[in-house]
Amino acid sequence: MENRQTLVTEYGTRVTITWQCDGILLGHGISRFNALTSFSGASQADVVRLHFGMKGNYAFSYKQLGQTYDLIGGHHNIMYSKEFDITVQNKTLVLETFGIQFPVDQFIQFTQNASDSLKRFAEDILAGKNVMLSERWGAIDSPIQQVLQQIIHCKYNDDLKKLFLLSKSIELLVLCADAYEHTQQETFIKSIADKEKLVAVRDLINERVQDPPNLTQIARLVGLNEYKLKRGFKEVFNNTVFGYLAEQRLHLAHRYLKDTRKTAAEISYELGYATPQHFSNAFRKKFGMPPSAARNNP
């Protein structure tokens, strides 16, 4: 059910992990390049594709749609064409992506009573059209990011893992469809440069969860004024800067409790909480259980 591969080419190295459940194919890949270059890919599989760009910037040319998209880390979309031919030009030396492929019949079954946007998308598929759910790529907000991390770090095995992957695949489909509604609204952040800076803010928070800079420091580091930083981050990631930080801390704490033998007190200090009690209260509010109970729960 799980397959791990390392591919070494003239461009660099790509490590991929794929999983299968009920005909659904999931894949996570990290590519490390020697230089900025371009490469092509193609597939004849008749599937609906969910694509998540988790890290890195690149240009994505989609032959069947006749479109090229300039994409920066933290984006997603849903696409369909009977044939799939793409060319990718990396603009950073590391790219991290995640993808889910749904068989067409299964996707139609899942979406026949879904939102209006997904139903219209399914109707286009049945009509044989090459189609993308949204011309504006959605941003990977905290809920989507957490589901991706749950899949990548899943510890289940056998049939339980299949059920888990199936449920998380459907959850990502729902989250992406819901995010579509946000992409249709008038945006405050209009330039690619400003969006890149906001993605840099997100990455900075992820890297410094234990000791995050304050808003003034963040604004100075990425080159945005505080107003644009706060309003733009809320628009792109559907959360405030410190709301996102709190989410990341708690989900990281949950993973530490599941994957390590660290005590709740050790984790609370490592992640920058003032006291273990403060951490315990925030954890209980988020997950509905004390940290001590998390080790025995999914």
XYZ file of N, CA and C in Angstrom, residues 8-266:
777
model
N 17.291 9.712 -8.940
C 18.410 10.633 -9.151
C 18.527 10.897 -10.650
N 18.472 12.167 -11.035
C 18.562 12.549 -12.440
C 19.623 13.631 -12.601
N 19.784 14.091 -13.833
C 20.729 15.180 -14.083
C 20.283 16.476 -13.420
N 18.964 16.573 -13.091
C 18.446 17.794 -12.476
C 18.645 17.817 -10.963
N 18.713 16.627 -10.345
C 18.814 16.561 -8.889
C 18.218 15.263 -8.380
N 17.624 15.308 -7.192
C 17.081 14.114 -6.549
C 15.626 14.351 -6.158
N 14.797 13.326 -6.398
C 13.386 13.397 -5.997
C 13.040 12.162 -5.168
N 12.505 12.405 -3.979
C 12.050 11.333 -3.102
C 10.531 11.377 -3.058
N 9.895 10.249 -3.378
C 8.433 10.194 -3.397
C 7.928 9.050 -2.534
N 6.795 9.274 -1.904
C 6.066 8.226 -1.194
C 4.650 8.218 -1.747
N 4.157 7.045 -2.121
C 2.788 6.925 -2.622
C 2.016 5.911 -1.781
N 0.708 6.162 -1.700
C -0.197 5.258 -0.984
C -1.410 4.998 -1.878
N -2.028 3.848 -1.727
C -3.247 3.534 -2.470
C -4.323 3.056 -1.512
N -5.561 3.489 -1.772
C -6.707 2.996 -1.003
C -7.957 3.122 -1.850
N -8.656 2.030 -2.029
C -9.923 2.017 -2.781
C -9.812 2.697 -4.142
N -8.700 2.472 -4.829
C -8.522 3.050 -6.154
C -7.972 4.460 -6.154
N -7.870 5.083 -4.995
C -7.336 6.438 -4.866
C -5.828 6.351 -4.685
N -5.103 7.189 -5.415
C -3.645 7.234 -5.313
C -3.233 8.560 -4.678
N -2.452 8.482 -3.607
C -1.930 9.672 -2.937
C -0.419 9.663 -3.066
N 0.181 10.842 -3.215
C 1.625 10.907 -3.356
C 2.214 12.174 -2.767
N 3.357 12.022 -2.114
C 4.093 13.140 -1.524
C 5.500 13.115 -2.081
N 5.964 14.252 -2.609
C 7.290 14.285 -3.214
C 8.080 15.512 -2.809
N 9.382 15.303 -2.604
C 10.308 16.409 -2.340
C 11.421 16.338 -3.381
N 11.560 17.389 -4.173
C 12.602 17.462 -5.198
C 13.661 18.475 -4.787
N 14.923 18.059 -4.896
C 16.053 18.952 -4.605
C 16.882 19.075 -5.879
N 16.939 20.291 -6.408
C 17.554 20.535 -7.704
C 18.983 21.042 -7.566
N 19.764 20.778 -8.614
C 21.121 21.315 -8.684
C 21.132 22.750 -9.203
N 20.110 23.084 -9.985
C 20.046 24.408 -10.614
C 18.610 24.672 -11.038
N 18.329 25.893 -11.440
C 17.013 26.230 -11.980
C 16.915 25.664 -13.383
N 15.855 24.926 -13.646
C 15.737 24.224 -14.922
C 14.261 24.007 -15.231
N 13.958 23.231 -16.247
C 12.584 22.861 -16.564
C 12.536 21.390 -16.929
N 11.396 20.771 -16.691
C 11.223 19.351 -17.010
C 9.751 19.106 -17.314
N 9.481 18.013 -17.997
C 8.123 17.709 -18.443
C 7.631 16.402 -17.834
N 6.308 16.251 -17.807
C 5.684 15.024 -17.330
C 4.390 14.791 -18.082
N 3.974 13.543 -18.151
C 2.743 13.209 -18.874
C 2.105 11.974 -18.253
N 0.788 11.862 -18.412
C 0.054 10.713 -17.902
C -1.188 10.497 -18.765
N -1.553 9.233 -18.932
C -2.770 8.881 -19.662
C -3.876 8.442 -18.705
N -3.628 8.474 -17.408
C -4.617 8.014 -16.429
C -5.840 8.927 -16.440
N -7.019 8.331 -16.517
C -8.267 9.087 -16.549
C -8.723 9.317 -15.111
N -8.155 10.350 -14.494
C -8.405 10.623 -13.069
C -8.605 12.115 -12.846
N -9.218 12.439 -11.722
C -9.321 13.823 -11.259
C -8.168 14.058 -10.290
N -7.446 15.140 -10.482
C -6.228 15.395 -9.711
C -6.399 16.559 -8.740
N -6.087 16.301 -7.474
C -5.929 17.373 -6.496
C -4.435 17.617 -6.364
N -4.037 18.862 -6.562
C -2.610 19.197 -6.504
C -2.367 20.211 -5.401
N -1.349 19.925 -4.576
C -0.962 20.817 -3.487
C 0.520 21.141 -3.634
N 0.831 22.413 -3.818
C 2.212 22.853 -3.768
C 2.526 23.267 -2.346
N 3.333 22.480 -1.653
C 3.568 22.718 -0.232
C 4.736 23.653 0.027
N 5.730 23.611 -0.854
C 6.907 24.446 -0.649
C 7.586 24.694 -1.979
N 8.071 25.925 -2.182
C 8.816 26.254 -3.392
C 7.979 26.974 -4.433
N 8.665 27.653 -5.340
C 8.034 28.426 -6.409
C 8.345 27.797 -7.757
N 7.359 27.794 -8.658
C 7.587 27.236 -9.985
C 6.512 27.708 -10.960
N 6.843 27.605 -12.241
C 5.876 27.865 -13.307
C 5.353 26.517 -13.792
N 4.050 26.431 -13.960
C 3.369 25.168 -14.256
C 2.580 25.354 -15.552
N 3.043 24.745 -16.640
C 2.361 24.853 -17.935
C 1.533 23.595 -18.175
N 0.245 23.772 -18.405
C -0.710 22.672 -18.545
C -1.205 22.668 -19.992
N -0.690 21.725 -20.791
C -0.944 21.717 -22.230
C -2.430 21.641 -22.548
N -3.161 20.764 -21.881
C -4.576 20.546 -22.213
C -5.437 21.788 -21.954
N -4.998 22.639 -21.027
C -5.734 23.876 -20.774
C -5.134 25.067 -21.502
N -3.943 24.889 -22.081
C -3.283 25.986 -22.768
C -2.934 27.132 -21.847
N -2.583 26.799 -20.586
C -2.332 27.828 -19.584
C -0.990 27.575 -18.889
N -0.364 28.668 -18.475
C 0.814 28.593 -17.619
C 0.528 29.385 -16.344
N 0.817 28.781 -15.209
C 0.550 29.406 -13.914
C 1.866 29.625 -13.168
N 2.048 30.824 -12.624
C 3.189 31.101 -11.754
C 2.747 30.838 -10.319
N 3.328 29.818 -9.710
C 2.853 29.340 -8.416
C 3.929 29.497 -7.354
N 3.487 29.869 -6.152
C 4.409 29.996 -5.035
C 3.959 29.049 -3.935
N 4.884 28.719 -3.021
C 4.621 27.706 -2.002
C 3.325 27.937 -1.251
N 2.530 26.890 -1.107
C 1.283 26.988 -0.367
C 0.077 27.227 -1.252
N -0.194 26.346 -2.228
C -1.316 26.531 -3.141
C -1.951 25.183 -3.463
N -3.185 25.225 -3.975
C -3.869 23.982 -4.342
C -4.927 24.254 -5.402
N -5.308 23.195 -6.115
C -6.381 23.264 -7.094
C -6.824 21.854 -7.435
N -7.949 21.757 -8.152
C -8.460 20.470 -8.628
C -8.572 20.564 -10.135
N -8.102 19.536 -10.848
C -8.047 19.611 -12.305
C -8.414 18.285 -12.940
N -8.864 18.384 -14.201
C -9.195 17.164 -14.950
C -8.918 17.356 -16.433
N -8.308 16.363 -17.019
C -8.221 16.204 -18.482
C -7.905 14.741 -18.735
N -8.412 14.207 -19.834
C -8.199 12.778 -20.107
C -6.724 12.472 -20.318
N -6.029 13.405 -20.918
C -4.577 13.305 -21.015
C -3.981 14.446 -20.203
N -2.783 14.231 -19.714
C -2.185 15.191 -18.782
C -0.737 15.405 -19.181
N -0.461 16.586 -19.769
C 0.899 16.921 -20.200
C 1.280 18.252 -19.559
N 2.368 18.245 -18.808
C 2.778 19.466 -18.121
C 4.273 19.711 -18.307
N 4.634 20.974 -18.170
C 6.037 21.367 -18.095
C 6.203 22.227 -16.856
N 7.214 21.919 -16.056
C 7.455 22.634 -14.804
C 8.815 23.316 -14.885
N 8.832 24.586 -14.539
C 10.098 25.337 -14.451
C 10.279 25.740 -12.994
N 11.250 25.111 -12.315
C 11.443 25.434 -10.905
C 12.130 26.790 -10.743
N 11.649 27.555 -9.766
C 12.231 28.866 -9.464
C 12.915 28.871 -8.105
N 12.854 27.740 -7.416
C 13.602 27.525 -6.179
C 14.235 26.141 -6.273
N 15.238 25.899 -5.447
C 15.991 24.641 -5.551
C 15.324 23.488 -4.809
N 14.276 23.770 -4.049
C 13.523 22.710 -3.374
C 12.040 22.895 -3.665
N 11.402 21.825 -4.110
C 9.954 21.817 -4.311
C 9.361 20.659 -3.524
N 8.294 20.936 -2.812
C 7.566 19.886 -2.103
C 6.118 19.916 -2.555
N 5.608 18.779 -3.006
C 4.245 18.715 -3.527
C 3.515 17.508 -2.950
N 2.203 17.572 -3.030
C 1.346 16.458 -2.613
C 0.218 16.362 -3.626
N -0.166 15.143 -3.977
C -1.235 14.968 -4.950
C -2.161 13.820 -4.589
N -3.405 13.940 -5.008
C -4.385 12.860 -4.857
C -5.066 12.664 -6.207
N -5.155 11.413 -6.649
C -5.826 11.080 -7.899
C -7.060 10.235 -7.595
N -8.231 10.786 -7.952
C -9.497 10.069 -7.797
C -9.923 9.481 -9.140
N -10.262 8.198 -9.219
C -10.903 7.688 -10.426
C -12.157 8.507 -10.722
N -12.421 8.757 -11.994
C -13.513 9.662 -12.366
C -14.840 9.223 -11.764
N -15.189 7.952 -11.902
C -16.480 7.474 -11.395
C -16.603 7.707 -9.890
N -15.516 7.491 -9.178
C -15.533 7.680 -7.735
C -15.675 9.152 -7.376
N -14.989 10.017 -8.116
C -15.096 11.449 -7.877
C -16.527 11.929 -8.116
N -17.138 11.465 -9.178
C -18.524 11.849 -9.475
C -19.444 11.387 -8.345
N -19.211 10.184 -7.848
C -20.025 9.662 -6.747
C -19.894 10.538 -5.504
N -18.681 10.971 -5.200
C -18.447 11.798 -4.014
C -19.071 13.181 -4.152
N -19.165 13.703 -5.361
C -19.546 15.110 -5.555
C -20.957 15.309 -6.098
N -21.707 14.236 -6.307
C -23.017 14.400 -6.944
C -23.994 15.209 -6.091
N -23.808 15.209 -4.768
C -24.663 16.010 -3.890
C -23.848 17.027 -3.102
N -22.744 17.468 -3.699
C -21.826 18.376 -3.003
C -22.199 19.831 -3.283
N -21.226 20.720 -3.114
C -21.463 22.150 -3.327
C -21.733 22.423 -4.805
N -22.298 23.605 -5.081
C -22.606 23.961 -6.467
C -21.352 23.979 -7.327
N -20.244 24.472 -6.752
C -19.009 24.551 -7.535
C -18.499 23.164 -7.908
N -18.560 22.216 -6.976
C -18.110 20.851 -7.283
C -19.061 20.160 -8.253
N -20.358 20.417 -8.115
C -21.320 19.809 -9.049
C -21.097 20.331 -10.462
N -20.838 21.622 -10.618
C -20.545 22.170 -11.945
C -19.255 21.566 -12.495
N -18.264 21.415 -11.637
C -17.004 20.807 -12.049
C -17.234 19.373 -12.519
N -18.050 18.612 -11.778
C -18.355 17.228 -12.154
C -19.120 17.170 -13.479
N -20.018 18.117 -13.704
C -20.769 18.155 -14.967
C -19.837 18.404 -16.145
N -18.834 19.265 -15.956
C -17.846 19.507 -17.018
C -17.037 18.245 -17.311
N -16.714 17.500 -16.269
C -15.980 16.245 -16.463
C -16.818 15.268 -17.276
N -18.092 15.115 -16.914
C -18.977 14.201 -17.631
C -19.168 14.629 -19.081
N -19.035 15.931 -19.332
C -19.149 16.444 -20.707
C -17.850 16.303 -21.476
N -16.809 15.773 -20.832
C -15.531 15.553 -21.511
C -14.662 16.787 -21.641
N -14.910 17.802 -20.808
C -14.140 19.041 -20.906
C -12.837 18.940 -20.106
N -11.819 19.651 -20.576
C -10.604 19.856 -19.786
C -10.866 21.044 -18.871
N -10.716 20.847 -17.577
C -11.215 21.875 -16.669
C -10.392 21.942 -15.383
N -10.305 23.147 -14.836
C -9.706 23.415 -13.525
C -10.811 23.975 -12.638
N -10.851 23.563 -11.375
C -11.917 24.047 -10.500
C -11.916 25.565 -10.431
N -10.717 26.163 -10.310
C -10.633 27.613 -10.161
C -9.446 28.162 -10.933
N -9.655 29.287 -11.597
C -8.536 29.954 -12.263
C -7.589 30.568 -11.240
N -8.107 30.901 -10.079
C -7.267 31.387 -8.977
C -6.927 30.208 -8.065
N -5.661 29.940 -7.906
C -5.248 28.841 -7.042
C -5.481 29.222 -5.586
N -6.028 28.282 -4.812
C -6.268 28.530 -3.397
C -4.989 28.435 -2.591
N -4.990 29.055 -1.414
C -3.841 28.993 -0.516
C -4.006 27.827 0.453
N -2.895 27.195 0.816
C -2.937 26.130 1.811
C -3.027 26.775 3.190
N -4.231 26.764 3.755
C -4.420 27.337 5.086
C -4.132 26.276 6.139
N -4.344 26.626 7.391
C -3.981 25.723 8.484
C -4.746 24.396 8.448
N -6.072 24.383 8.223
C -6.771 23.086 8.182
C -6.239 22.154 7.087
N -5.984 22.688 5.896
C -5.449 21.852 4.823
C -4.051 21.372 5.171
N -3.237 22.265 5.689
C -1.868 21.898 6.045
C -1.848 20.792 7.085
N -2.743 20.864 8.059
C -2.756 19.849 9.104
C -3.171 18.485 8.567
N -4.132 18.442 7.652
C -4.524 17.149 7.067
C -3.374 16.562 6.257
N -2.687 17.400 5.494
C -1.530 16.915 4.736
C -0.485 16.316 5.674
N -0.217 16.987 6.781
C 0.770 16.482 7.732
C 0.295 15.195 8.400
N -0.989 15.094 8.667
C -1.532 13.869 9.258
C -1.332 12.673 8.332
N -1.505 12.887 7.037
C -1.289 11.797 6.076
C 0.183 11.430 6.015
N 1.035 12.428 5.879
C 2.472 12.181 5.727
C 3.042 11.465 6.948
N 2.525 11.797 8.138
C 3.069 11.230 9.371
C 2.179 10.133 9.956
N 1.286 9.588 9.159
C 0.358 8.562 9.642
C 1.112 7.329 10.147
N 0.718 6.825 11.327
C 1.364 5.664 11.936
C 0.505 4.405 11.845
N -0.682 4.510 11.265
C -1.549 3.339 11.178
C -1.014 2.334 10.155
N -1.550 1.115 10.220
C -1.154 0.057 9.294
C -2.384 -0.647 8.742
N -2.187 -1.310 7.604
C -3.165 -2.233 7.030
C -4.531 -1.579 6.821
N -5.615 -2.276 7.219
C -6.962 -1.802 6.905
C -7.283 -0.481 7.602
N -6.763 -0.288 8.795
C -7.012 0.969 9.501
C -6.386 2.135 8.744
N -5.209 1.902 8.172
C -4.568 2.956 7.393
C -5.369 3.261 6.136
N -5.931 2.232 5.491
C -6.753 2.464 4.297
C -7.952 3.341 4.628
N -8.606 3.037 5.745
C -9.751 3.852 6.159
C -9.327 5.282 6.449
N -8.189 5.426 7.110
C -7.674 6.753 7.437
C -7.387 7.544 6.164
N -6.685 6.930 5.205
C -6.335 7.626 3.963
C -7.581 7.987 3.161
N -8.565 7.099 3.147
C -9.809 7.394 2.432
C -10.501 8.591 3.065
N -10.604 8.603 4.388
C -11.294 9.703 5.060
C -10.559 11.027 4.859
N -9.217 10.986 4.899
C -8.449 12.214 4.743
C -8.478 12.712 3.289
N -8.544 11.794 2.330
C -8.668 12.199 0.924
C -9.962 12.957 0.695
N -11.035 12.447 1.266
C -12.333 13.108 1.123
C -12.336 14.439 1.873
N -11.692 14.456 3.045
C -11.614 15.707 3.810
C -10.879 16.785 3.025
N -9.784 16.430 2.361
C -9.055 17.409 1.552
C -9.898 17.885 0.375
N -10.658 16.994 -0.216
C -11.555 17.383 -1.307
C -12.561 18.416 -0.813
N -13.133 18.183 0.352
C -14.112 19.119 0.921
C -13.455 20.463 1.239
N -12.268 20.419 1.856
C -11.580 21.660 2.215
C -11.199 22.473 0.981
N -10.754 21.791 -0.079
C -10.389 22.499 -1.314
C -11.607 23.136 -1.965
N -12.721 22.408 -1.960
C -13.948 22.958 -2.547
C -14.430 24.168 -1.750
N -14.324 24.085 -0.427
C -14.736 25.211 0.412
C -13.836 26.420 0.177
N -12.531 26.157 0.017
C -11.590 27.255 -0.227
C -11.851 27.939 -1.559
N -12.460 27.214 -2.502
C -12.783 27.793 -3.814
C -13.617 29.054 -3.658
N -14.547 29.035 -2.708
C -15.428 30.191 -2.520
C -14.616 31.439 -2.164
N -13.539 31.260 -1.397
C -12.705 32.402 -1.015
C -11.940 32.964 -2.208
N -11.560 32.106 -3.155
C -10.780 32.583 -4.302
C -11.611 33.440 -5.246
N -12.943 33.366 -5.134
C -13.797 34.128 -6.031
C -14.058 35.544 -5.546
N -13.648 35.844 -4.318
C -13.889 37.160 -3.752
C -12.805 38.146 -4.188
N -13.145 39.419 -4.155
C -12.172 40.466 -4.467
C -11.045 40.409 -3.441
N -9.822 40.502 -3.928
C -8.684 40.313 -3.037
C -8.009 41.631 -2.671
N -7.477 41.673 -1.468
C -6.688 42.815 -1.003
C -5.252 42.693 -1.514
N -4.697 41.476 -1.436
C -3.344 41.222 -1.932
C -3.432 40.908 -3.419
N -2.825 41.756 -4.235
C -2.965 41.602 -5.681
C -1.663 41.211 -6.373
N -0.524 41.562 -5.815
C 0.733 41.286 -6.509
C 1.327 39.955 -6.065
N 1.991 39.287 -7.001
C 2.671 38.032 -6.694
C 3.773 38.273 -5.662
N 4.455 39.418 -5.765
C 5.546 39.719 -4.832
C 5.035 39.781 -3.395
N 3.882 40.424 -3.186
C 3.337 40.511 -1.835
C 2.887 39.143 -1.332
N 2.308 38.334 -2.219
C 1.888 37.000 -1.790
C 3.105 36.149 -1.430
N 4.186 36.298 -2.185
C 5.418 35.572 -1.855
C 5.912 35.967 -0.461
N 5.794 37.247 -0.124
C 6.223 37.697 1.199
C 5.354 37.095 2.294
N 4.059 36.955 2.025
C 3.164 36.362 3.023
C 3.438 34.862 3.182
N 3.771 34.195 2.096
C 4.178 32.790 2.197
C 5.466 32.692 3.012
N 6.363 33.651 2.824
C 7.601 33.681 3.615
C 7.287 33.866 5.097
N 6.251 34.642 5.407
C 5.832 34.798 6.794
C 5.373 33.461 7.359
N 4.539 32.773 6.590
C 4.077 31.452 7.045
C 5.244 30.506 7.296
N 6.200 30.468 6.363
C 7.357 29.585 6.514
C 8.205 29.986 7.717
N 8.321 31.292 7.938
C 9.078 31.783 9.090
C 8.437 31.318 10.401
N 7.119 31.405 10.472
C 6.412 30.937 11.668
C 6.623 29.441 11.862
N 6.511 28.675 10.773
C 6.696 27.222 10.874
C 8.092 26.870 11.374
N 9.079 27.651 10.960
C 10.460 27.367 11.349
C 10.786 27.838 12.765
N 10.001 28.800 13.259
C 10.318 29.391 14.567
C 9.131 29.305 15.521
N 8.444 28.178 15.492
C 7.295 27.986 16.377
C 7.690 28.160 17.840
N 8.884 27.666 18.203
C 9.319 27.732 19.602
C 9.655 29.157 20.042
N 10.138 29.975 19.108
C 10.592 31.322 19.468
C 10.250 32.293 18.341
N 8.960 32.565 18.144
C 8.556 33.385 16.994
C 8.893 34.852 17.180
N 9.222 35.551 16.112
C 9.408 37.003 16.188
C 8.060 37.685 16.375
N 8.086 38.947 16.834
C 6.832 39.686 16.965
C 6.444 40.282 15.604
N 5.277 40.923 15.555
C 4.764 41.443 14.281
C 5.712 42.466 13.665
N 6.254 43.335 14.493
C 7.176 44.351 13.971
C 8.406 43.703 13.348
N 8.942 42.694 14.011
C 10.113 41.988 13.478
C 9.775 41.247 12.189
N 8.606 40.588 12.161
C 8.186 39.864 10.956
C 8.042 40.825 9.785
N 7.373 41.946 10.031
C 7.156 42.932 8.966
C 8.484 43.425 8.407
N 9.445 43.668 9.292
C 10.752 44.148 8.842
C 11.510 43.059 8.076
N 11.411 41.819 8.541
C 12.137 40.715 7.905
C 11.657 40.450 6.483
N 10.337 40.557 6.248
C 9.804 40.222 4.914
C 9.568 41.448 4.045
N 9.646 42.662 4.624
C 9.481 43.869 3.827
C 8.043 44.258 3.568
N 7.172 44.068 4.586
C 5.778 44.502 4.495
C 5.470 45.412 5.673
N 4.575 46.394 5.482
C 4.135 47.154 6.645
C 3.163 46.289 7.449
N 2.982 46.632 8.726
C 2.209 45.773 9.617
C 0.750 45.648 9.188
N 0.177 46.720 8.647
C -1.219 46.648 8.209
C -1.371 45.632 7.087
N -0.508 45.722 6.086
C -0.598 44.784 4.962
C -0.276 43.364 5.422
N 0.657 43.242 6.349
C 0.999 41.929 6.888
C -0.221 41.282 7.549
N -0.879 42.015 8.441
C -1.999 41.433 9.191
C -3.203 41.157 8.288
N -3.565 42.144 7.462
C -4.739 41.950 6.615
C -4.456 40.923 5.519
N -3.259 40.982 4.942
C -2.918 40.050 3.863
C -2.813 38.622 4.364
N -2.211 38.423 5.527
C -2.084 37.061 6.068
C -3.462 36.477 6.347
N -4.340 37.281 6.913
C -5.705 36.823 7.192
C -6.417 36.428 5.907
N -6.226 37.204 4.859
C -6.878 36.900 3.580
C -6.322 35.626 2.955
N -5.010 35.488 2.914
C -4.385 34.361 2.214
C -4.550 33.057 2.985
N -4.393 33.102 4.315
C -4.382 31.867 5.098
C -5.597 31.700 6.004
N -6.551 32.619 5.882
C -7.816 32.503 6.619
C -7.581 32.399 8.127
N -6.583 33.106 8.611
C -6.268 33.120 10.038
C -5.373 34.323 10.308
N -5.360 34.771 11.550
C -4.416 35.822 11.924
C -3.020 35.218 12.056
N -2.015 36.072 12.102
C -0.643 35.585 12.253
C -0.505 34.775 13.535
N -1.009 35.304 14.640
C -0.840 34.613 15.908
C -1.860 33.497 16.094
N -2.989 33.590 15.410
C -3.908 32.458 15.393
C -3.283 31.268 14.676
N -2.582 31.550 13.573
C -1.885 30.493 12.838
C -0.772 29.901 13.696
N -0.014 30.758 14.379
C 1.054 30.288 15.254
C 0.501 29.366 16.338
N -0.622 29.756 16.944
C -1.222 28.933 17.994
C -1.640 27.573 17.458
N -2.214 27.565 16.238
C -2.607 26.297 15.610
C -1.401 25.404 15.384
N -0.328 25.985 14.858
C 0.860 25.198 14.566
C 1.464 24.631 15.844
N 1.513 25.419 16.889
C 2.051 24.945 18.165
C 1.265 23.741 18.680
N -0.057 23.846 18.649
C -0.883 22.787 19.216
C -0.821 21.510 18.390
N -0.810 21.642 17.065
C -0.717 20.440 16.237
C 0.660 19.793 16.342
N 1.688 20.613 16.478
C 3.022 20.062 16.676
C 3.105 19.372 18.039
N 2.488 19.954 19.046
C 2.454 19.329 20.369
C 1.734 17.990 20.311
N 0.628 17.934 19.587
C -0.124 16.687 19.433
C 0.753 15.615 18.796
N 1.521 16.002 17.775
C 2.403 15.033 17.117
C 3.510 14.571 18.058
N 4.071 15.501 18.836
C 5.110 15.119 19.805
C 4.564 14.118 20.821
N 3.338 14.340 21.268
C 2.743 13.437 22.248
C 2.536 12.041 21.664
N 2.224 11.982 20.368
C 1.997 10.695 19.718
C 3.298 10.000 19.341
N 4.300 10.773 18.928
C 5.491 10.183 18.306
C 6.734 10.171 19.189
N 6.686 10.817 20.352
C 7.858 10.855 21.230
C 7.438 10.470 22.650
N 8.409 10.370 23.515
C 8.143 10.060 24.925
C 8.293 11.307 25.803
N 8.326 12.465 25.167
C 8.437 13.709 25.928
C 7.189 13.925 26.785
N 7.377 14.472 27.973
C 6.239 14.776 28.832
C 5.538 16.042 28.338
N 4.317 16.229 28.816
C 3.570 17.438 28.452
C 4.305 18.693 28.913
N 4.921 18.612 30.071
C 5.671 19.774 30.573
C 6.861 20.085 29.675
N 7.588 19.049 29.263
C 8.736 19.257 28.376
C 8.290 19.876 27.054
